[in-house]
Short mmCIF file of C-alpha atoms and ligand atoms in Angstrom, two decimals:
data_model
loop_
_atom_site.label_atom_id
_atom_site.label_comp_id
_atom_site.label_asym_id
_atom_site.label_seq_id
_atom_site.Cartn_x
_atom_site.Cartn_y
_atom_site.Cartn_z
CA UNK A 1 -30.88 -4.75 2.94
CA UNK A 2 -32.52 -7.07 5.53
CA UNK A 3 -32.53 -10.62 4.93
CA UNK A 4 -31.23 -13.86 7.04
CA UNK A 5 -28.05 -14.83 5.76
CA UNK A 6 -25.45 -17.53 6.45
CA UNK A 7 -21.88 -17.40 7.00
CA UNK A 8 -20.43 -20.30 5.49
CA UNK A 9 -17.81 -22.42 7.81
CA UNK A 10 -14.43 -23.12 5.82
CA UNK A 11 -12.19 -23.62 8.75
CA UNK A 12 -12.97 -25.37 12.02
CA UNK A 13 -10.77 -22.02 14.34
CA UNK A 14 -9.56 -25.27 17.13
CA UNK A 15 -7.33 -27.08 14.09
CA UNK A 16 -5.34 -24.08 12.75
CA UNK A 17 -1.84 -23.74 14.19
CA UNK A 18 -2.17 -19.70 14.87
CA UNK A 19 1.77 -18.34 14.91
CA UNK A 20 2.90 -16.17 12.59
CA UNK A 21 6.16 -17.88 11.51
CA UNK A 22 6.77 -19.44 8.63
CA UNK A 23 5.54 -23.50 9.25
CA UNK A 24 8.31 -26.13 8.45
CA UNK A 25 8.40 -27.56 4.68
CA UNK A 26 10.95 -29.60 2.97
CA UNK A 27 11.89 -28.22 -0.39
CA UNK A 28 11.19 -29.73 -3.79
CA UNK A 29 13.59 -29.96 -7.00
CA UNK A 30 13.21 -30.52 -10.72
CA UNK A 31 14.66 -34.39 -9.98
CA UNK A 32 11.54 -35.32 -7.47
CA UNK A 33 8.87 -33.55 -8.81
CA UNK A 34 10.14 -36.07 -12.37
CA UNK A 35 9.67 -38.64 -10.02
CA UNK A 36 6.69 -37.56 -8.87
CA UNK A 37 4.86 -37.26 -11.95
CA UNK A 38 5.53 -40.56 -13.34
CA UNK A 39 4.73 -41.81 -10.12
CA UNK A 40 1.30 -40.08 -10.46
CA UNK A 41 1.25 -40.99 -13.81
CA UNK A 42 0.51 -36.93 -14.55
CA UNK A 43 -2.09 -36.49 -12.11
CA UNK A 44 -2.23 -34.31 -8.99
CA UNK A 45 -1.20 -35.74 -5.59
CA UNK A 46 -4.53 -35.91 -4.07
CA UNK A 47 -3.36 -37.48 -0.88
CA UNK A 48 -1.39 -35.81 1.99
CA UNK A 49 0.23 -37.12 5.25
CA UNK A 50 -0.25 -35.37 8.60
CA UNK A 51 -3.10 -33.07 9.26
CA UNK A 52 -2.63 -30.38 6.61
CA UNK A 53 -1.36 -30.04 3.13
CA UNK A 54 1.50 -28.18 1.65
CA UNK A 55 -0.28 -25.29 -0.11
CA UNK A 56 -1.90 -24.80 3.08
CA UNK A 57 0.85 -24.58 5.16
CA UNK A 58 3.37 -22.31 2.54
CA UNK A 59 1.19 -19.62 3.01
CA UNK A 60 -0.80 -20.42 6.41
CA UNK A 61 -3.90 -20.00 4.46
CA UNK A 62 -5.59 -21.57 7.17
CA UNK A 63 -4.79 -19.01 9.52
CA UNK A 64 -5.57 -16.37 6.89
CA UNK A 65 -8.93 -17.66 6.05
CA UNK A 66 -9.81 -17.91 10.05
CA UNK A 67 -9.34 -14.15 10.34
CA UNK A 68 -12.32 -12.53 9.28
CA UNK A 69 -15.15 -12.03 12.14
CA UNK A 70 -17.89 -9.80 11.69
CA UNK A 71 -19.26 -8.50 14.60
CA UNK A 72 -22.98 -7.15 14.06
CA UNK A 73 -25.91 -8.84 12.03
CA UNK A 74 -24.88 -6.14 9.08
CA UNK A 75 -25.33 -8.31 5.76
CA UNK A 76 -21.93 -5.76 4.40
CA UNK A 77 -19.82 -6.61 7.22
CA UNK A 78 -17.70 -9.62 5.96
CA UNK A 79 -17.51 -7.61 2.18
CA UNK A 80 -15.59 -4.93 4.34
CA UNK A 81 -13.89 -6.83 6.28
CA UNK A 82 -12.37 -9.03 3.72
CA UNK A 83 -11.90 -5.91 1.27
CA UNK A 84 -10.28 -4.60 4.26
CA UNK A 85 -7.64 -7.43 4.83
CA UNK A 86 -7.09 -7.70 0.81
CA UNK A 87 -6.54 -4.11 0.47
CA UNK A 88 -3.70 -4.47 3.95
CA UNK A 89 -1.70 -7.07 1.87
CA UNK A 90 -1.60 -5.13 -0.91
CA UNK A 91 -0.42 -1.76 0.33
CA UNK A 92 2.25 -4.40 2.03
CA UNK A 93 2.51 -5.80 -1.41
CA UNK A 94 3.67 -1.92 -2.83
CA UNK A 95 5.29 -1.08 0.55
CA UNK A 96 7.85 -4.36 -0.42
CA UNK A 97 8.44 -3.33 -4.10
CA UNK A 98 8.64 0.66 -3.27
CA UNK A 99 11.08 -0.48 0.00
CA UNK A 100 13.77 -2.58 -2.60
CA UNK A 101 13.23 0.26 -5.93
CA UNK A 102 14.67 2.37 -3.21
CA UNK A 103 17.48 0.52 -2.21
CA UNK A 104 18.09 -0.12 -6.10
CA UNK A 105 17.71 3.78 -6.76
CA UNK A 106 20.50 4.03 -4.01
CA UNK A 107 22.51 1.49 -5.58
CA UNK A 108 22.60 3.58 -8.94
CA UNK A 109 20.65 0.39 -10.45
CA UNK A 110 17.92 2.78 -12.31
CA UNK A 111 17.10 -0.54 -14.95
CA UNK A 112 16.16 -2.80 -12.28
CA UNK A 113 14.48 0.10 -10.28
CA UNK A 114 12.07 0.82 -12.63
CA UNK A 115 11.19 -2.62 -13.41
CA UNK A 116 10.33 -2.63 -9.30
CA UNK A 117 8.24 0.48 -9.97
CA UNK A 118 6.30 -0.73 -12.85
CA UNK A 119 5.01 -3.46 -10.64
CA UNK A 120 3.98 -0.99 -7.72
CA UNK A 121 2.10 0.86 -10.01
CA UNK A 122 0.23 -2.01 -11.11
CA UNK A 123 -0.73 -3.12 -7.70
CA UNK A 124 -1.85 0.07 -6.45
CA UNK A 125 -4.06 -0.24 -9.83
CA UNK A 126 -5.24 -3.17 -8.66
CA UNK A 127 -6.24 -2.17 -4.73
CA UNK A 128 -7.82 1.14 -6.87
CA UNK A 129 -10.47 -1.81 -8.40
CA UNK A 130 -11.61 -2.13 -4.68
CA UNK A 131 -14.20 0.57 -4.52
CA UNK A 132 -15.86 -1.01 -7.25
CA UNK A 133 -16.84 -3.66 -4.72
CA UNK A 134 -16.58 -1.10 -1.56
CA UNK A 135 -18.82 0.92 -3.41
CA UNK A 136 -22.09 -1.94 -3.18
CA UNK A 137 -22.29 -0.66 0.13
CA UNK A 138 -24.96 1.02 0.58
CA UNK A 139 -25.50 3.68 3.55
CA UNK A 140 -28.40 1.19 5.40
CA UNK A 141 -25.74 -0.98 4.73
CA UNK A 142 -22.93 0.37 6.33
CA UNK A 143 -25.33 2.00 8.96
CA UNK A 144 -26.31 -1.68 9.84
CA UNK A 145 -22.12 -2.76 11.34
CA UNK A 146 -20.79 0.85 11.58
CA UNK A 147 -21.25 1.18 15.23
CA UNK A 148 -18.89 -1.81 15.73
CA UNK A 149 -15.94 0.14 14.44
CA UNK A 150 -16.21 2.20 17.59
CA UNK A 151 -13.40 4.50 16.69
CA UNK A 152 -11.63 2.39 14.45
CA UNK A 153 -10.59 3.87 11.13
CA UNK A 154 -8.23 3.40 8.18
CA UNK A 155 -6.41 6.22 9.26
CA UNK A 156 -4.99 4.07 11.55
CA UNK A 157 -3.65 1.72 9.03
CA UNK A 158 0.06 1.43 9.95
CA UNK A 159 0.76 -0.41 6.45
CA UNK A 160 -0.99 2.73 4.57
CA UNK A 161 1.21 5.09 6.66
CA UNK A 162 4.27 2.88 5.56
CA UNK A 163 3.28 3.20 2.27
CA UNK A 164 2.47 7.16 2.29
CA UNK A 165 6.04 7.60 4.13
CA UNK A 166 8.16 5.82 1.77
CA UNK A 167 6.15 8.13 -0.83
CA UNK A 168 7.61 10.94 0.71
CA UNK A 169 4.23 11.87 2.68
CA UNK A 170 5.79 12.37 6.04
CA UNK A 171 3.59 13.39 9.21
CA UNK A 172 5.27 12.98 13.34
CA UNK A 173 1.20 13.00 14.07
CA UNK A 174 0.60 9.99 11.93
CA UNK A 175 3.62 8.19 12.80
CA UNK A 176 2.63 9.09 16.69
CA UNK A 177 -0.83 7.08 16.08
CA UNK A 178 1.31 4.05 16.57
CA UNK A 179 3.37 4.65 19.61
CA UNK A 180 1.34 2.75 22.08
CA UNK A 181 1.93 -0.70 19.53
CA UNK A 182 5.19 -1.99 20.32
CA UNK A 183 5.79 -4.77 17.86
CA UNK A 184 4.37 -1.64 15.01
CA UNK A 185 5.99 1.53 16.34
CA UNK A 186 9.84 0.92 15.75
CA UNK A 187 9.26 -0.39 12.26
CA UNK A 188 6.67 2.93 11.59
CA UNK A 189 9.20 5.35 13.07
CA UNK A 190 12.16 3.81 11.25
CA UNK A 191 10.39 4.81 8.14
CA UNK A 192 9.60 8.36 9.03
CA UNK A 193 13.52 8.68 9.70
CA UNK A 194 14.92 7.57 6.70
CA UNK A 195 14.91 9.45 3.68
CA UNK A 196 12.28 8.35 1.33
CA UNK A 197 12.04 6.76 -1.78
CA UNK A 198 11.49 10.71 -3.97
CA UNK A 199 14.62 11.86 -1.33
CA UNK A 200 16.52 9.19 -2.92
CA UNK A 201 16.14 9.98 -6.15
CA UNK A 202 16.86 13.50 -5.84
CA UNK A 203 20.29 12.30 -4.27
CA UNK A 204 20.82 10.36 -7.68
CA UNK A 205 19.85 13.67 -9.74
CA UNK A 206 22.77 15.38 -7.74
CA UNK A 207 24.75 12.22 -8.05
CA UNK A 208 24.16 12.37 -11.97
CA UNK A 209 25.62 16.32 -11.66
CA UNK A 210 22.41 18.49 -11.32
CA UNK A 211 22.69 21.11 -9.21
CA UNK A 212 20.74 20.20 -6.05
CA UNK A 213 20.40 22.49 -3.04
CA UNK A 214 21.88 21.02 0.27
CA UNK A 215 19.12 20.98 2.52
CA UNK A 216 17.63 18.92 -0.23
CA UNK A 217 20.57 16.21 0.37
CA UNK A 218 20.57 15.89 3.58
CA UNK A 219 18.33 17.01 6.48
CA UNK A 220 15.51 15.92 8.72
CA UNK A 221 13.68 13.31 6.88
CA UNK A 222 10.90 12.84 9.49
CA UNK A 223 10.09 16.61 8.27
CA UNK A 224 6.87 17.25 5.94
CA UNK A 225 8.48 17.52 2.54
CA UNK A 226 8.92 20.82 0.86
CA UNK A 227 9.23 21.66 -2.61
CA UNK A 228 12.44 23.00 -3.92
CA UNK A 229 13.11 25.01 -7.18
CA UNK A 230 16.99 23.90 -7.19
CA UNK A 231 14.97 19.97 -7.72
CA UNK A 232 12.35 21.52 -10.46
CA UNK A 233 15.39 23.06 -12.11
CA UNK A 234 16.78 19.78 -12.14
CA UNK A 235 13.96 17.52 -13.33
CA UNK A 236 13.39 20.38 -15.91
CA UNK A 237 16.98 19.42 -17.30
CA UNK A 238 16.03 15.85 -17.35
CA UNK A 239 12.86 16.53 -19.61
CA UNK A 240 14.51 18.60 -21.75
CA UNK A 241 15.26 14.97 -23.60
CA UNK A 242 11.66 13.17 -22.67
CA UNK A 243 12.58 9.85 -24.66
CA UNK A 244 13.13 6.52 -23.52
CA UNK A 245 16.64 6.72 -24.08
CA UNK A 246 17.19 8.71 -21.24
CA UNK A 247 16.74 7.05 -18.01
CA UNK A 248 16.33 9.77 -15.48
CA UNK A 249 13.02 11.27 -17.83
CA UNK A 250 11.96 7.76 -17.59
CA UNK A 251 12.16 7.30 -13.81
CA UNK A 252 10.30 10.52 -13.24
CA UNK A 253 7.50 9.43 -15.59
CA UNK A 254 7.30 6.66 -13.46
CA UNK A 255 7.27 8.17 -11.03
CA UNK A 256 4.60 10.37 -11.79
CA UNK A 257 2.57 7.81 -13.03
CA UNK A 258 2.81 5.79 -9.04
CA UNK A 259 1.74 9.35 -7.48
CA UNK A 260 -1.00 9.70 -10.38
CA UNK A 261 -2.53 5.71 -9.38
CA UNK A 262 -1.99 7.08 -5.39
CA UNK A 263 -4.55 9.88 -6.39
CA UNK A 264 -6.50 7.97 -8.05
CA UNK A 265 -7.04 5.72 -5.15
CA UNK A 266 -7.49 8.72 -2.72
CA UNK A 267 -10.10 9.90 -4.73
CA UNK A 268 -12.01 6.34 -5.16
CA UNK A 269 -11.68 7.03 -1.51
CA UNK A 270 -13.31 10.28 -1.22
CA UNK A 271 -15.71 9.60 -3.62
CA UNK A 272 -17.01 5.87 -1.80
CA UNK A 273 -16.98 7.75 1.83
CA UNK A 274 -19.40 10.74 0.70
CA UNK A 275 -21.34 8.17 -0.86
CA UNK A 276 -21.80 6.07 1.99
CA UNK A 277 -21.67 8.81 4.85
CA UNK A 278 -21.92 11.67 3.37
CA UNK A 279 -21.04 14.43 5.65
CA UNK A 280 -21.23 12.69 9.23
CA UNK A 281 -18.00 12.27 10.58
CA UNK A 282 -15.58 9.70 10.32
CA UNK A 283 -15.12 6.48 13.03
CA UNK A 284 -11.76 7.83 13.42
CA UNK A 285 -12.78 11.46 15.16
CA UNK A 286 -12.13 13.73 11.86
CA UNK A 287 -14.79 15.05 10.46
CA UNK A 288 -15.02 12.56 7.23
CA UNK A 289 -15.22 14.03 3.75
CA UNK A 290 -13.71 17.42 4.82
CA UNK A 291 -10.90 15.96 6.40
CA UNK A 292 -10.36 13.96 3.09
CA UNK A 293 -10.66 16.54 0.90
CA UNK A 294 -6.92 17.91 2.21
CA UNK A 295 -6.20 14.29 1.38
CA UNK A 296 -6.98 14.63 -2.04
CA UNK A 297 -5.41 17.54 -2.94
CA UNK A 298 -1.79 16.29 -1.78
CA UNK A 299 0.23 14.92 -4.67
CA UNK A 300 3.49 12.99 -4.09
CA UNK A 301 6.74 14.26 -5.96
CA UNK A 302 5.60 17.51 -6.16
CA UNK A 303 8.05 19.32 -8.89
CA UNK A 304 7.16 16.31 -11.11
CA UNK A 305 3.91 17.83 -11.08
CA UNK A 306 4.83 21.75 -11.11
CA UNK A 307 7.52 21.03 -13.89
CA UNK A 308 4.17 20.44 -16.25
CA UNK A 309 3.20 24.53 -16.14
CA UNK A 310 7.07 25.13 -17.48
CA UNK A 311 7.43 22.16 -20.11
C1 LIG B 1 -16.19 1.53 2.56
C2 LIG B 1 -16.38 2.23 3.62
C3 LIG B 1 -15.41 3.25 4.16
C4 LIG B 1 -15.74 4.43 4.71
C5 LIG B 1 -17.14 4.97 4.86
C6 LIG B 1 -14.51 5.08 5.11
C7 LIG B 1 -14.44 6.31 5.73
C8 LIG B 1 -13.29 6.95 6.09
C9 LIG B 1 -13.22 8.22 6.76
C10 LIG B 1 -14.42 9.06 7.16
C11 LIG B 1 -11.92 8.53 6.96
C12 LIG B 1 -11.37 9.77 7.66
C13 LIG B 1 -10.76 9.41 8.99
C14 LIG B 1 -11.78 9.08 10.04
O1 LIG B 1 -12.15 7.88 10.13
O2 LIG B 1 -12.24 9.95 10.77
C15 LIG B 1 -11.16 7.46 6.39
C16 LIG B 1 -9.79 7.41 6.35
C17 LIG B 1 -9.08 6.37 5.84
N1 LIG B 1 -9.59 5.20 5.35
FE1 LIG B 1 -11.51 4.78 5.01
N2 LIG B 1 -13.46 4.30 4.78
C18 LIG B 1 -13.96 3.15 4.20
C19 LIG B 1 -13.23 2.07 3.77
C20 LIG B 1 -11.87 1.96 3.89
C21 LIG B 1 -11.13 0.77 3.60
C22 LIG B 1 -11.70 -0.59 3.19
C23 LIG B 1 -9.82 1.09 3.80
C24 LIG B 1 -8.61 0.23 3.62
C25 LIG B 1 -8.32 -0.82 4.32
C26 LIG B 1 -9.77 2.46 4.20
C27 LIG B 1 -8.61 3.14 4.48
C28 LIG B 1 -8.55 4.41 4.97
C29 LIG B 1 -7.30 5.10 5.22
C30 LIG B 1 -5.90 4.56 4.98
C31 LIG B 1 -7.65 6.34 5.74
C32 LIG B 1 -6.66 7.43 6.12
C33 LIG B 1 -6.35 8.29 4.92
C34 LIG B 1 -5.12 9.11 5.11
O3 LIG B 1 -4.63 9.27 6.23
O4 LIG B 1 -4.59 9.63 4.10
N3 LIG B 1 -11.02 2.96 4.24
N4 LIG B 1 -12.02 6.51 5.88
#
C-alpha cells in the first residue's frame, strides 16, 4: 500500500500530566450522584472544572492515548502499534485474574477460583480476535516499518513471559531477557520462583488425598516443568466422575480449556508471522517460523492433555 495518509491529533503531548500514579479524585456515593441528577435534571454533566475531566483522569486516558508513535512512513505502523499496546493490557488483564485464581486455589476456595478462570479464558479469547486485524498486514506492509523494530520483538514481552510463567511455562533464559530492566526484573524473577498456578493445583490434588509424588510438592519452581505419572494417576481419579458435581473434574476442564485458548493464540501467532514473513527471520535474532513452531507444540498442564489417550 502507498498512499499519503494523516495521523489524526487527539491529544496536544505538552498538556498531559505523564506519571504513572494514580491522579487524585474525590469519590462519589449513591446520596450525590441523587443530587446530581435532579440537579441536571437527568442529563449528563457536560461541564468540568480544572483542566481535565474525571473519566480522563480515572484511567489517565490521556496519557494512554499519547503513547502510540510510529516511527517510519509505513501506512501499518500505528495498526501494530496500537494492536500491540491492546494486546499488553490484556495479557496483564489474564496475568491479574490467573495471579488471584491462584491465590484462591491455595486458599482451598475452588468456587471462586473457577469463576476467576472462566474470565481468563475469555480474555485470552478475546486478545486471540487480534490476528484478525494483525492479519490485514500485508508483507509490503510490514516490509514498509519493519526495519524500525531494529531487534525488537514480542519475545521480549515481559507481561507475555508473566503470563507463560504463571502457566507453568518456566524458562531462566526468558526470565534472563529482563535482567538489565530494573523496575521489570524483580517482579519477572519473583514469578519464575514461585510455584505456578498448575503447581498449585497439584498441591490441592494431594491436599484432597491423591497420591502425589514429592518432588511434585515441593522443589525448584524456576525449573522447566516435567510431567509426572504420580499427577496423571491423580487427575485420572478425578475424571473417573467427569460431572459438574465434582469440583476437581471441573477445575481441570478449565483448565484445559485456558491451555486450549493459549494454543489457540500461539497458533494465530504462527500462522500471521509465516504469512507476513514467511521464512526470514525474526526482529528478535531467532529464526522466525521455525523457532515458533517449538512454540506451538508446547501445551500447558500437560497430564490434562496425556490423561485423554487413557480416558
Ligand atoms: C503482526 C506481525 C508480527 C510478526 C511478523 C511477528 C513475528 C514474530 C517472530 C518472528 C517471533 C519470534 C521471535 C523473534 O522475533 O525472533 C515472534 C515472537 C513473539 N511475538 Fe510476534 N510478531 C508479530 C506480532 C506480534 C504482536 C502484535 C505481539 C503482541 C504484542 C507479538 C508477540 C510475540 C511474542 C510474545 C513472542 C514470543 C513468543 C514466545 O516466546 O512464546 N507478536 N513474533
Amino acid at each position: 500500500m502507498s498512499f499519503e495518509f494523516v495521523v489524526p491529533v487527539v491529544v496536544d503531548p505538552d498538556g498531559v500530566d505523564g506519571s504513572a500514579g494514580p491522579r487524585p479524585m474525590n469519590i462519589g456515593s449513591e446520596k450525590q450522584r441523587q443530587q446530581e441528577v435532579a440537579r441536571t435534571a437527568g442529563m449528563p454533566i457536560t461541564e468540568f472544572k480544572g483542566t481535565s475531566n474525571p473519566y480522563i483522569d480515572y484511567e489517565s486516558i490521556d496519557l494512554l492515548l499519547s503513547l502510540q508513535h510510529p516511527r517510519s512512513e509505513g501506512y501499518d505502523e500505528m495498526c501494530f502499534i496500537i494492536m500491540g499496546q491492546a494486546k499488553e493490557l490484556l495479557f496483564k488483564s489474564a496475568y491479574f485474574e490467573l495471579f488471584n485464581a491462584r491465590l484462591r486455589i491455595i486458599d482451598d476456595d475452588l468456587p471462586n477460583a473457577l469463576v476467576l478462570l472462566d474470565r481468563t479464558k475469555k480474555i485470552i479469547k478475546l486478545i486471540v480476535g487480534f490476528w484478525d486485524v494483525l492479519s490485514t498486514i500485508s508483507t509490503d506492509g510490514f516490509n514498509q516499518f519493519r526495519d524500525y523494530l531494529d531487534v525488537a520483538s514480542g519475545q521480549q514481552s515481559f507481561m507475555y513471559r508473566h503470563l507463560e510463567f504463571i502457566m507453568g511455562n518456566k524458562s531462566e533464559k526468558m526470565c534472563a531477557v529482563h535482567k538489565n530492566v530494573p523496575h521489570v526484573y524483580p517482579a519477572i524473577k519473583d514469578n519464575l520462583e514461585s510455584p505456578s498456578i498448575y503447581d498449585e493445583v497439584i498441591r490441592l490434588l494431594a491436599r484432597r488425598g491423591c497420591e502425589i509424588a514429592p518432588e511434585c510438592l515441593n522443589r525448584d519452581w524456576s525449573e522447566t516443568y516435567k510431567p509426572h505419572r504420580s499427577v496423571e494417576e491423580a487427575w485420572l481419579e478425578v475424571y473417573n466422575d467427569p460431572g459438574p458435581g465434582n469440583d476437581l473434574y471441573m477445575l481441570g476442564e478449565s483448565l484445559v480449556e485456558t491451555a486450549s485458548t493459549m494454543t489457540e493464540y500461539r497458533s494465530r501467532h504462527f500462522v500471521t508471522v509465516e504469512r507476513i514473513l514467511g521464512f526470514k527471520p525474526g526482529t528478535g535474532g531467532s529464526s522466525g517460523v521455525a523457532w515458533l513452531r517449538n512454540v506451538v507444540d508446547h501445551r500447558f498442564f500437560p497430564e490434562l492433555w496425556s490423561i485423554r489417550s487413557e480416558l
